[in-house]
The first five atom37 places (N, CA, C, CB, O) and aatype in JSON, in Angstrom:
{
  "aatype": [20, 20, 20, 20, 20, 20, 20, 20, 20, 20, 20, 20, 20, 20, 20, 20, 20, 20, 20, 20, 20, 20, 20, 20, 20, 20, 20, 20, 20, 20, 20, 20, 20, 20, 20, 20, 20, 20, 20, 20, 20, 20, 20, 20, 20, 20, 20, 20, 20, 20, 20, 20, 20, 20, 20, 20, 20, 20, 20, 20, 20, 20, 20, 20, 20, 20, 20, 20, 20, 20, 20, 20, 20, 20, 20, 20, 20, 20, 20, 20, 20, 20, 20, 20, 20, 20, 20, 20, 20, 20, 20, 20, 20, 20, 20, 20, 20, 20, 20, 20, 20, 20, 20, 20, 20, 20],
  "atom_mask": [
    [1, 1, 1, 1, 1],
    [1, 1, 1, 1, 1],
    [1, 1, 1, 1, 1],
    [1, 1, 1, 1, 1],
    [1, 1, 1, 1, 1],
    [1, 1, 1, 1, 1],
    [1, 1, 1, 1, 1],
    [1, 1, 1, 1, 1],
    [1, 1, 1, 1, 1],
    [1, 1, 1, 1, 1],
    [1, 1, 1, 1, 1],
    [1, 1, 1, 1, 1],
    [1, 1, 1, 1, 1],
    [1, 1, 1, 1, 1],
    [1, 1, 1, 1, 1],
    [1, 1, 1, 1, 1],
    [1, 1, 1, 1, 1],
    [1, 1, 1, 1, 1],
    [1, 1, 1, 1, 1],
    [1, 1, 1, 1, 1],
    [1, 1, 1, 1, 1],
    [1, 1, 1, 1, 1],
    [1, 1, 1, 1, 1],
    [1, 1, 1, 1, 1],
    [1, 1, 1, 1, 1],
    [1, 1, 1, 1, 1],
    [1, 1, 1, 1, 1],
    [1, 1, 1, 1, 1],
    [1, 1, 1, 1, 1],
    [1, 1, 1, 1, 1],
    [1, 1, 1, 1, 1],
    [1, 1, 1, 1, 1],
    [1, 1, 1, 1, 1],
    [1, 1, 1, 1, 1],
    [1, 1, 1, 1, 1],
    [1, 1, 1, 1, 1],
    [1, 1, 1, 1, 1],
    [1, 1, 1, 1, 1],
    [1, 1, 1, 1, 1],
    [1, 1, 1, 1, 1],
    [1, 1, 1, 1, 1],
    [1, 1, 1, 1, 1],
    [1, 1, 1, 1, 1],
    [1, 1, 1, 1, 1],
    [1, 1, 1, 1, 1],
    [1, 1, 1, 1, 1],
    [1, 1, 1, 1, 1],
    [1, 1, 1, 1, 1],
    [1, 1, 1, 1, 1],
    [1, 1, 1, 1, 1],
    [1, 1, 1, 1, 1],
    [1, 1, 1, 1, 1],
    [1, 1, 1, 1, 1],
    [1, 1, 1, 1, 1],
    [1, 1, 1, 1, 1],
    [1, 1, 1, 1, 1],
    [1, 1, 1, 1, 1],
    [1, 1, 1, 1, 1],
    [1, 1, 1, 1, 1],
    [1, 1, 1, 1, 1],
    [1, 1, 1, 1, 1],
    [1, 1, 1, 1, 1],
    [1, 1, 1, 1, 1],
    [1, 1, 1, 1, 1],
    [1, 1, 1, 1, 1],
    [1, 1, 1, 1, 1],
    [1, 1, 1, 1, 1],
    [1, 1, 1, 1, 1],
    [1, 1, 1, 1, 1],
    [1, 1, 1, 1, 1],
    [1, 1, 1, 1, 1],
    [1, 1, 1, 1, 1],
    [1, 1, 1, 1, 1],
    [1, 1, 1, 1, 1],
    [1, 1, 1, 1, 1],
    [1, 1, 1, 1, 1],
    [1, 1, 1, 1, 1],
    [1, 1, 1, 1, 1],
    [1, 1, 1, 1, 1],
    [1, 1, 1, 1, 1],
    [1, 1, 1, 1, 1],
    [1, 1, 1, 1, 1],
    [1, 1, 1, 1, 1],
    [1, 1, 1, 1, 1],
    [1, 1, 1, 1, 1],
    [1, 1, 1, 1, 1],
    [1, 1, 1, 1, 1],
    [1, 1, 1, 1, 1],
    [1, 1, 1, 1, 1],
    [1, 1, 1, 1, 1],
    [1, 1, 1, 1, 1],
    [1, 1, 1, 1, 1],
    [1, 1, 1, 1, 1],
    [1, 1, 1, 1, 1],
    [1, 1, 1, 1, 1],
    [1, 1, 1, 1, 1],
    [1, 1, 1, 1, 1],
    [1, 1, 1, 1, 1],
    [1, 1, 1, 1, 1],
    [1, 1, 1, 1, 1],
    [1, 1, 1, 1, 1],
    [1, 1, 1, 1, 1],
    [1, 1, 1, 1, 1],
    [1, 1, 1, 1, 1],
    [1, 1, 1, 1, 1],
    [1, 1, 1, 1, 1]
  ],
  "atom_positions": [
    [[22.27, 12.86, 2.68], [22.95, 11.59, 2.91], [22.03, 10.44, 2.53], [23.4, 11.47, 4.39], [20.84, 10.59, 2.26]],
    [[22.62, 9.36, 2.54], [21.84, 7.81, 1.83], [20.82, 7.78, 2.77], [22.82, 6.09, 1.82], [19.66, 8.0, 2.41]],
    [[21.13, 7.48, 4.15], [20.62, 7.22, 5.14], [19.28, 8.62, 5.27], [21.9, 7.06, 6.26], [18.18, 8.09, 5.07]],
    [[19.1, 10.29, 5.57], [18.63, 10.49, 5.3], [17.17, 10.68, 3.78], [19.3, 10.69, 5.86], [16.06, 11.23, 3.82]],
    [[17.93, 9.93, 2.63], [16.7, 9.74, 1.86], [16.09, 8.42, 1.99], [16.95, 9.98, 0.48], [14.9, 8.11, 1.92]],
    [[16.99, 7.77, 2.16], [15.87, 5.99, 2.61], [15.23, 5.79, 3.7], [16.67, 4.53, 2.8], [14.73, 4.71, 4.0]],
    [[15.17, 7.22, 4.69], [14.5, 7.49, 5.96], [13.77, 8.21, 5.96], [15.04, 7.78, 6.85], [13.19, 8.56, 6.98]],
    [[13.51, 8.78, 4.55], [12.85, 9.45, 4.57], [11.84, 8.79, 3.39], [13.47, 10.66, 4.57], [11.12, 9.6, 2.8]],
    [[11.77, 7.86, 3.13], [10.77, 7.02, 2.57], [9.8, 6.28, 3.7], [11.52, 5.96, 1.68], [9.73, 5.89, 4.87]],
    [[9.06, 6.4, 2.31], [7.47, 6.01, 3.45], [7.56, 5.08, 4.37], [6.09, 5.38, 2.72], [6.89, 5.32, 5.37]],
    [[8.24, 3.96, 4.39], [8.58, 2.55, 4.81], [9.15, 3.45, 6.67], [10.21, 1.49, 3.39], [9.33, 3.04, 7.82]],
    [[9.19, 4.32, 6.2], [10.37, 4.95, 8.07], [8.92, 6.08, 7.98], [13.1, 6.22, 7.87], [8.25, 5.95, 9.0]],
    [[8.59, 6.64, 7.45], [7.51, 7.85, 8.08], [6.15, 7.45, 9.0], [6.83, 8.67, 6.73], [5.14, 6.87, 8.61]],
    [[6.48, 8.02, 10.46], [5.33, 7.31, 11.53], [5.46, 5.97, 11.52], [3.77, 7.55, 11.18], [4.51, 5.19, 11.52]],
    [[7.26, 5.48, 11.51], [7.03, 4.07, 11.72], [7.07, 3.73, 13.58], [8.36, 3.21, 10.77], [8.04, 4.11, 14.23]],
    [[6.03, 3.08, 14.16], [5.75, 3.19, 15.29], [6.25, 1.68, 15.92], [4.27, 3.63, 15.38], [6.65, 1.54, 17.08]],
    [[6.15, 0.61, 14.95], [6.55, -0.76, 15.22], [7.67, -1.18, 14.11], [5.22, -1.74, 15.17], [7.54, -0.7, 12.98]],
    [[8.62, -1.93, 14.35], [9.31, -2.05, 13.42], [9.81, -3.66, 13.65], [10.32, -0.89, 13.38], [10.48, -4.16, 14.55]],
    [[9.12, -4.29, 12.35], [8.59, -5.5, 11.88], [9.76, -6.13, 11.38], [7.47, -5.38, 10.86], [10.7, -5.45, 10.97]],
    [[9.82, -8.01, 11.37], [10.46, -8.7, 10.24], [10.42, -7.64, 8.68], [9.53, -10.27, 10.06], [11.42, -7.47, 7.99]],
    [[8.75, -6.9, 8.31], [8.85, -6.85, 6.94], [9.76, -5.49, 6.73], [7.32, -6.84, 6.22], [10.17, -5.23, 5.6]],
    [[10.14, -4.45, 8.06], [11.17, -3.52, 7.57], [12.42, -4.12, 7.58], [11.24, -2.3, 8.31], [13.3, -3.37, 7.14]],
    [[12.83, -5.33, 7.97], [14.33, -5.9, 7.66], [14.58, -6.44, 6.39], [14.71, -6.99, 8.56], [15.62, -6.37, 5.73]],
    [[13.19, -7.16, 6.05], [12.9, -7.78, 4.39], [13.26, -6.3, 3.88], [10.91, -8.5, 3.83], [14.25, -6.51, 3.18]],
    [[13.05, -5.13, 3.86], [12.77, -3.78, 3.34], [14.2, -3.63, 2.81], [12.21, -2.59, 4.48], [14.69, -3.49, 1.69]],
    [[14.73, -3.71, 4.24], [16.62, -3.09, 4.44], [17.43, -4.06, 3.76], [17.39, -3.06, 6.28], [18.43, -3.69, 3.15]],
    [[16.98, -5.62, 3.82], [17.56, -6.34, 3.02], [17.89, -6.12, 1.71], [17.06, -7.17, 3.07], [19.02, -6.14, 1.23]],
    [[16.5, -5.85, 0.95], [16.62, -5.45, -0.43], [17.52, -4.33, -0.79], [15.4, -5.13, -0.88], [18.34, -4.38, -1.7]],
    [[17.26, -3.16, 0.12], [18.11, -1.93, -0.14], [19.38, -2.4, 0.02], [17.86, -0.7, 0.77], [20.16, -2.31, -0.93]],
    [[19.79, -2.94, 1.16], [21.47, -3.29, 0.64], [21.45, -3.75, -0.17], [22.41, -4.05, 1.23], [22.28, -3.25, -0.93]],
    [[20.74, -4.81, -0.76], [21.6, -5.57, -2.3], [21.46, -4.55, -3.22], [20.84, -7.14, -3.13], [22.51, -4.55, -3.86]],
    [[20.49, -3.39, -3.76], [20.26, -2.49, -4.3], [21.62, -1.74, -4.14], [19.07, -1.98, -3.86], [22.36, -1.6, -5.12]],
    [[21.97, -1.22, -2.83], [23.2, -0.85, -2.65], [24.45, -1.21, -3.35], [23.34, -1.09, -1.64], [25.17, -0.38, -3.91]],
    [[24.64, -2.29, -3.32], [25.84, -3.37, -3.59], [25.59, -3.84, -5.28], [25.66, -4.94, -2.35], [26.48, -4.44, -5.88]],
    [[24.53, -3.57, -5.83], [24.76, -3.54, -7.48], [24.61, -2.15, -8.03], [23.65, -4.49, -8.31], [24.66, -1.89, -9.24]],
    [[24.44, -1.37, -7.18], [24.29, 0.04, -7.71], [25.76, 0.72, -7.33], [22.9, 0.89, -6.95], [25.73, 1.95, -7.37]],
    [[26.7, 0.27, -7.07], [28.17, 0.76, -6.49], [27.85, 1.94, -5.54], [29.32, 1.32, -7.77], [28.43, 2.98, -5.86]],
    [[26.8, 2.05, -4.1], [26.44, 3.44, -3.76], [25.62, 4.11, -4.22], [27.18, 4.13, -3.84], [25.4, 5.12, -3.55]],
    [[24.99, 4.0, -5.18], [24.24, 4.87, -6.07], [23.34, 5.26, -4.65], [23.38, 4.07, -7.64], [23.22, 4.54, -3.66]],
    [[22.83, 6.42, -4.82], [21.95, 7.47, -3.87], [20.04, 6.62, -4.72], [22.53, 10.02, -4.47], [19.85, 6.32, -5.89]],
    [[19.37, 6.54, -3.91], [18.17, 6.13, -4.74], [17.13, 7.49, -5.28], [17.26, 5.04, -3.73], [16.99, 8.2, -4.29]],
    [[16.78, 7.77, -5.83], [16.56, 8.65, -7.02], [15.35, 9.07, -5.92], [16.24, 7.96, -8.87], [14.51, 8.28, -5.48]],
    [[15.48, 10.76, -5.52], [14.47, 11.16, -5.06], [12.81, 11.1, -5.25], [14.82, 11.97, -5.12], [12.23, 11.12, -6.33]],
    [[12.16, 11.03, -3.85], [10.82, 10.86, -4.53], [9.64, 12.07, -3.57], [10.3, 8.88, -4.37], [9.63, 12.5, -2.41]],
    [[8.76, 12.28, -4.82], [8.03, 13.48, -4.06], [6.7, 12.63, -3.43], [7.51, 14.93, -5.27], [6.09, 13.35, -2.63]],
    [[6.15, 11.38, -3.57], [5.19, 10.62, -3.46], [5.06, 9.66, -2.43], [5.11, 10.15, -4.44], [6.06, 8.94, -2.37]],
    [[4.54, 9.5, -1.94], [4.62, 8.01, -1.22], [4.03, 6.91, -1.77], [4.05, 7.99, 0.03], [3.94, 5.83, -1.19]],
    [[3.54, 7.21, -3.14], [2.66, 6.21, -4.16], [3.98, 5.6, -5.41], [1.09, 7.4, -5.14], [3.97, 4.63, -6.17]],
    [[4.93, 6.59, -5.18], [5.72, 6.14, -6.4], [5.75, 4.66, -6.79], [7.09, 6.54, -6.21], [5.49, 3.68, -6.1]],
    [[6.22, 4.77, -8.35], [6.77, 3.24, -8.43], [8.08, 2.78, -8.23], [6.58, 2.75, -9.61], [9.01, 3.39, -8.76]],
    [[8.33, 1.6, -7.4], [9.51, 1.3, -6.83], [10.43, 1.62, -7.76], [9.62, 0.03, -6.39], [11.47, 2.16, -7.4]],
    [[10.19, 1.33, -9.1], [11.32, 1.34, -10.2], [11.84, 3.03, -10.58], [10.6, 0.51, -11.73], [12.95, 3.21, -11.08]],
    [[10.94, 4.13, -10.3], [11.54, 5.33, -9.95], [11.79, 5.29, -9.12], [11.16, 6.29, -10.01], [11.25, 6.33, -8.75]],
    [[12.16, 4.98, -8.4], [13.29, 5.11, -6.64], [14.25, 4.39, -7.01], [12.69, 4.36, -4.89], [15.34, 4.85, -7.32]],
    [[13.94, 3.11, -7.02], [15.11, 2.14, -7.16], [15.1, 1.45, -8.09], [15.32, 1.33, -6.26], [14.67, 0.29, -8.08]],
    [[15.73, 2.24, -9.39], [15.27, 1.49, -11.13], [17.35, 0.33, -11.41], [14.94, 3.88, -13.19], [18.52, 0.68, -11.26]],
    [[16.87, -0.63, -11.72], [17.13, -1.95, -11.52], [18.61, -1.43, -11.81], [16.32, -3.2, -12.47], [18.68, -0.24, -12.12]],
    [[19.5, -1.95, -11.78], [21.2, -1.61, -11.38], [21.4, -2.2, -12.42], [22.14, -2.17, -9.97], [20.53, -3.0, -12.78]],
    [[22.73, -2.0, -13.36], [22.6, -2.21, -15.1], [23.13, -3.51, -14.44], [23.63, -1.14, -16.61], [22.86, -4.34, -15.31]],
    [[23.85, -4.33, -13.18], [24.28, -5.15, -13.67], [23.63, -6.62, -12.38], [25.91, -4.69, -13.98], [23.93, -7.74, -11.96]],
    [[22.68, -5.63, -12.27], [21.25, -6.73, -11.15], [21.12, -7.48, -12.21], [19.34, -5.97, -10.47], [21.27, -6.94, -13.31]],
    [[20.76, -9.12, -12.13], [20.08, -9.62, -12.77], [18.74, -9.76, -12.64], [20.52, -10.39, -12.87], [18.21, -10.15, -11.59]],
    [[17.89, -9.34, -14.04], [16.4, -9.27, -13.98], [15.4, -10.1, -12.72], [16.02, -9.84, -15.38], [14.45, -9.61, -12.11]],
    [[15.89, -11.31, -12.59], [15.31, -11.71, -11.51], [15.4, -11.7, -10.31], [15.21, -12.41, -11.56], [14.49, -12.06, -9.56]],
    [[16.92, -11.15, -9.83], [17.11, -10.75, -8.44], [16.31, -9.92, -8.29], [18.29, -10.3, -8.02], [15.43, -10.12, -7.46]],
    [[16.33, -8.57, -9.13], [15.5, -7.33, -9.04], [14.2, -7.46, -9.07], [15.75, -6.48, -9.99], [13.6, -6.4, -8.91]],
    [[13.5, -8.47, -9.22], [12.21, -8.43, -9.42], [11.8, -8.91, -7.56], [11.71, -9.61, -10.9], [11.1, -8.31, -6.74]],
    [[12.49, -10.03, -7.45], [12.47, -10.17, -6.0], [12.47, -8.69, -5.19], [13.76, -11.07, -5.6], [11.65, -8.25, -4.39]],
    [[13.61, -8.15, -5.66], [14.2, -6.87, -4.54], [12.53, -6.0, -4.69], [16.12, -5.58, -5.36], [12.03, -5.61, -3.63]],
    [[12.02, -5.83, -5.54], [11.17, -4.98, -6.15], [9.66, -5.38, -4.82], [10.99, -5.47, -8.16], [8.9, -4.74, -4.1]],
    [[9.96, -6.87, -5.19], [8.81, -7.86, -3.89], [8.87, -7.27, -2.42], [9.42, -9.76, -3.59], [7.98, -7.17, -1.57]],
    [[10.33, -6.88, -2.37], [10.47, -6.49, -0.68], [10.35, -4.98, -0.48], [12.05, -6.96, 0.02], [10.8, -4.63, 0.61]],
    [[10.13, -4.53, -0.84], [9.33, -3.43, -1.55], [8.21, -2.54, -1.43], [9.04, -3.81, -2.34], [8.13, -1.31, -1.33]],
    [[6.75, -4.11, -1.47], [5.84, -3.74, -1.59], [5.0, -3.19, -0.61], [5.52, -4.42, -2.07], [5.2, -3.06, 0.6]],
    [[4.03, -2.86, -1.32], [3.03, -1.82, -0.07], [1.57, -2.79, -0.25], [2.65, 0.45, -0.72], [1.23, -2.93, -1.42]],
    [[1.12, -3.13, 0.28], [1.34, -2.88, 1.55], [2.17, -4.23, 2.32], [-0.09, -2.52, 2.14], [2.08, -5.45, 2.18]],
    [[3.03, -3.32, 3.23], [4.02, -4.98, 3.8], [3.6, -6.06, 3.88], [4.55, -5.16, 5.11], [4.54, -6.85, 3.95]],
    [[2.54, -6.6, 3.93], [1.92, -7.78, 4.29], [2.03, -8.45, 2.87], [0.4, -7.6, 4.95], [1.91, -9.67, 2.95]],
    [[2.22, -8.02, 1.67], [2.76, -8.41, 0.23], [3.93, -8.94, 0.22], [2.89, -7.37, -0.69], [4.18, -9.84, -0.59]],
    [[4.97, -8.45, 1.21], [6.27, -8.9, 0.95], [6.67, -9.99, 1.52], [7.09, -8.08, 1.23], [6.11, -10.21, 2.59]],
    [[7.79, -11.12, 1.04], [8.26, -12.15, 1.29], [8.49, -12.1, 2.24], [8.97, -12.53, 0.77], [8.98, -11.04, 2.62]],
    [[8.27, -13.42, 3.45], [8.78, -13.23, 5.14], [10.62, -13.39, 4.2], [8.04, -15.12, 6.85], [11.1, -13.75, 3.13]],
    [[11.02, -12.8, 5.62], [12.8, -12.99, 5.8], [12.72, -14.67, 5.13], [13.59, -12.88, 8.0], [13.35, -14.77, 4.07]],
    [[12.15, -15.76, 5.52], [12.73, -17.21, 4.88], [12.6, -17.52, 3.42], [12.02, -18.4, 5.53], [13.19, -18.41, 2.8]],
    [[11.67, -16.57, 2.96], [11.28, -16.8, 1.55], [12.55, -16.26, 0.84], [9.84, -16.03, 1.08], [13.27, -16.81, 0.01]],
    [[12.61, -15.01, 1.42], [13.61, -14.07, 0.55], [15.17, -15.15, 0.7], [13.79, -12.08, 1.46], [15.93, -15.46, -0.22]],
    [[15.26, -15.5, 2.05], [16.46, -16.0, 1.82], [16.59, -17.21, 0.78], [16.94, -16.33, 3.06], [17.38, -17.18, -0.17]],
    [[15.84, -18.17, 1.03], [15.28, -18.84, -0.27], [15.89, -18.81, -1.81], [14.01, -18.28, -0.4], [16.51, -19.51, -2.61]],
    [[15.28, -17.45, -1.65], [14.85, -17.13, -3.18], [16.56, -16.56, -3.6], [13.25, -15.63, -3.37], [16.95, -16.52, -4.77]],
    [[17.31, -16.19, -2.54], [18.62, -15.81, -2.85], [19.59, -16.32, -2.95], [18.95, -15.22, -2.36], [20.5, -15.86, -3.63]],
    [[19.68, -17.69, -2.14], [20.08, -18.74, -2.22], [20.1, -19.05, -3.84], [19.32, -19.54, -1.33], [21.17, -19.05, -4.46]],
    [[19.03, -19.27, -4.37], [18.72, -20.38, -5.63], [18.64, -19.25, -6.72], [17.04, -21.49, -5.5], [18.58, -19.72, -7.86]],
    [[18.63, -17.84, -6.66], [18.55, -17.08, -8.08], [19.83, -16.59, -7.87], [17.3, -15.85, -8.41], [20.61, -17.15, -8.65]],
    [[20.35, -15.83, -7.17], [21.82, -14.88, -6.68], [22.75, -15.63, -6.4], [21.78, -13.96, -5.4], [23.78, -15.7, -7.07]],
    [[22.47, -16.4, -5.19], [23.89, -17.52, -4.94], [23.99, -18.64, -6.14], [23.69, -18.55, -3.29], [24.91, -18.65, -6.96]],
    [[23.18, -19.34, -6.12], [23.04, -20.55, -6.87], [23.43, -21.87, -6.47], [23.6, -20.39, -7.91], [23.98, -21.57, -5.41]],
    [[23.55, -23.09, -6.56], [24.32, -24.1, -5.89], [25.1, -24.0, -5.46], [24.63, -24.83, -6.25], [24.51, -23.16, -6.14]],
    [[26.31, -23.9, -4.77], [27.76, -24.17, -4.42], [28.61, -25.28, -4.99], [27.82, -24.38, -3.09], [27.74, -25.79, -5.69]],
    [[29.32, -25.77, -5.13], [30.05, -26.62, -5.17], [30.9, -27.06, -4.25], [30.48, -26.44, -5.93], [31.3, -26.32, -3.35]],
    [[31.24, -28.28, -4.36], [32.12, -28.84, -3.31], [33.64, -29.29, -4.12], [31.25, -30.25, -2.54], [33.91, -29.2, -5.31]],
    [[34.49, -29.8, -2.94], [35.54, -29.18, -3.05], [35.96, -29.96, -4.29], [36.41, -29.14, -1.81], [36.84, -29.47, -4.99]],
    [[35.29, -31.41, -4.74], [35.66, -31.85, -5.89], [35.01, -31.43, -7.4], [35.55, -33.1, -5.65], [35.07, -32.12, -8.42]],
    [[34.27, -29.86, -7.23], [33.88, -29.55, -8.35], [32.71, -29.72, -8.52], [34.44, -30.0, -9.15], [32.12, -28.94, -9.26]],
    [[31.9, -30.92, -7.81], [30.7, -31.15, -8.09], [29.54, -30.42, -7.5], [30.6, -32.27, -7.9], [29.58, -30.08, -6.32]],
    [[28.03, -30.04, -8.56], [27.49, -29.15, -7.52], [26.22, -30.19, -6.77], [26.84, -27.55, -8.32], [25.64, -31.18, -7.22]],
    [[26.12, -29.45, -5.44], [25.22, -30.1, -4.63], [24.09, -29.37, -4.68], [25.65, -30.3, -3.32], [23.1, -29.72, -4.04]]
  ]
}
């Protein structure tokens, strides 16, 4: 199951405290989720792997979301974006401005 292989990544093995940086973690994996339509993340025998064999970029991620997702990611956690950065960064690369109701963007 999904849930057994992303629990069974290093990020969950002897996890004894569970931090802002494993929600930054889970964050990424859902959006990974949600451009991969479900896709299962590609087994790994390592705990050194590179993120991009586990979770190699979704044909229709854009390059820079994924590079972020790739950020939340990293090892060691103290590398990865707090939760405000990431939201940030999703806001202004993924969402982008909004518009209001007369068309114009803010």
């Amino acid at each position: 199951s999904v849930y057994t292989s992303v629990y069974e990544r290093s990020e969950f093995q002897g996890l004894v405290e569970y931090t802002t940086a494993t929600d930054v973690w889970l964050t990424a994996y859902a959006i990974w989720q949600i451009f991969s339509q479900g896709a299962l993340p590609i087994a790994s025998g390592s705990d050194h792997d590179d993120v991009s064999d586990v979770f190699p970029k979704p044909e229709l991620c854009p390059q820079i979301l994924y590079i972020e997702m790739a950020r939340c990611w990293s090892e060691p956690r103290s590398n990865r974006p707090d939760i405000e950065e990431l939201s940030s960064k999703l806001t202004k690369h993924a969402i982008g401005p909004h518009k209001t109701d007369d068309g114009l963007k803010q």
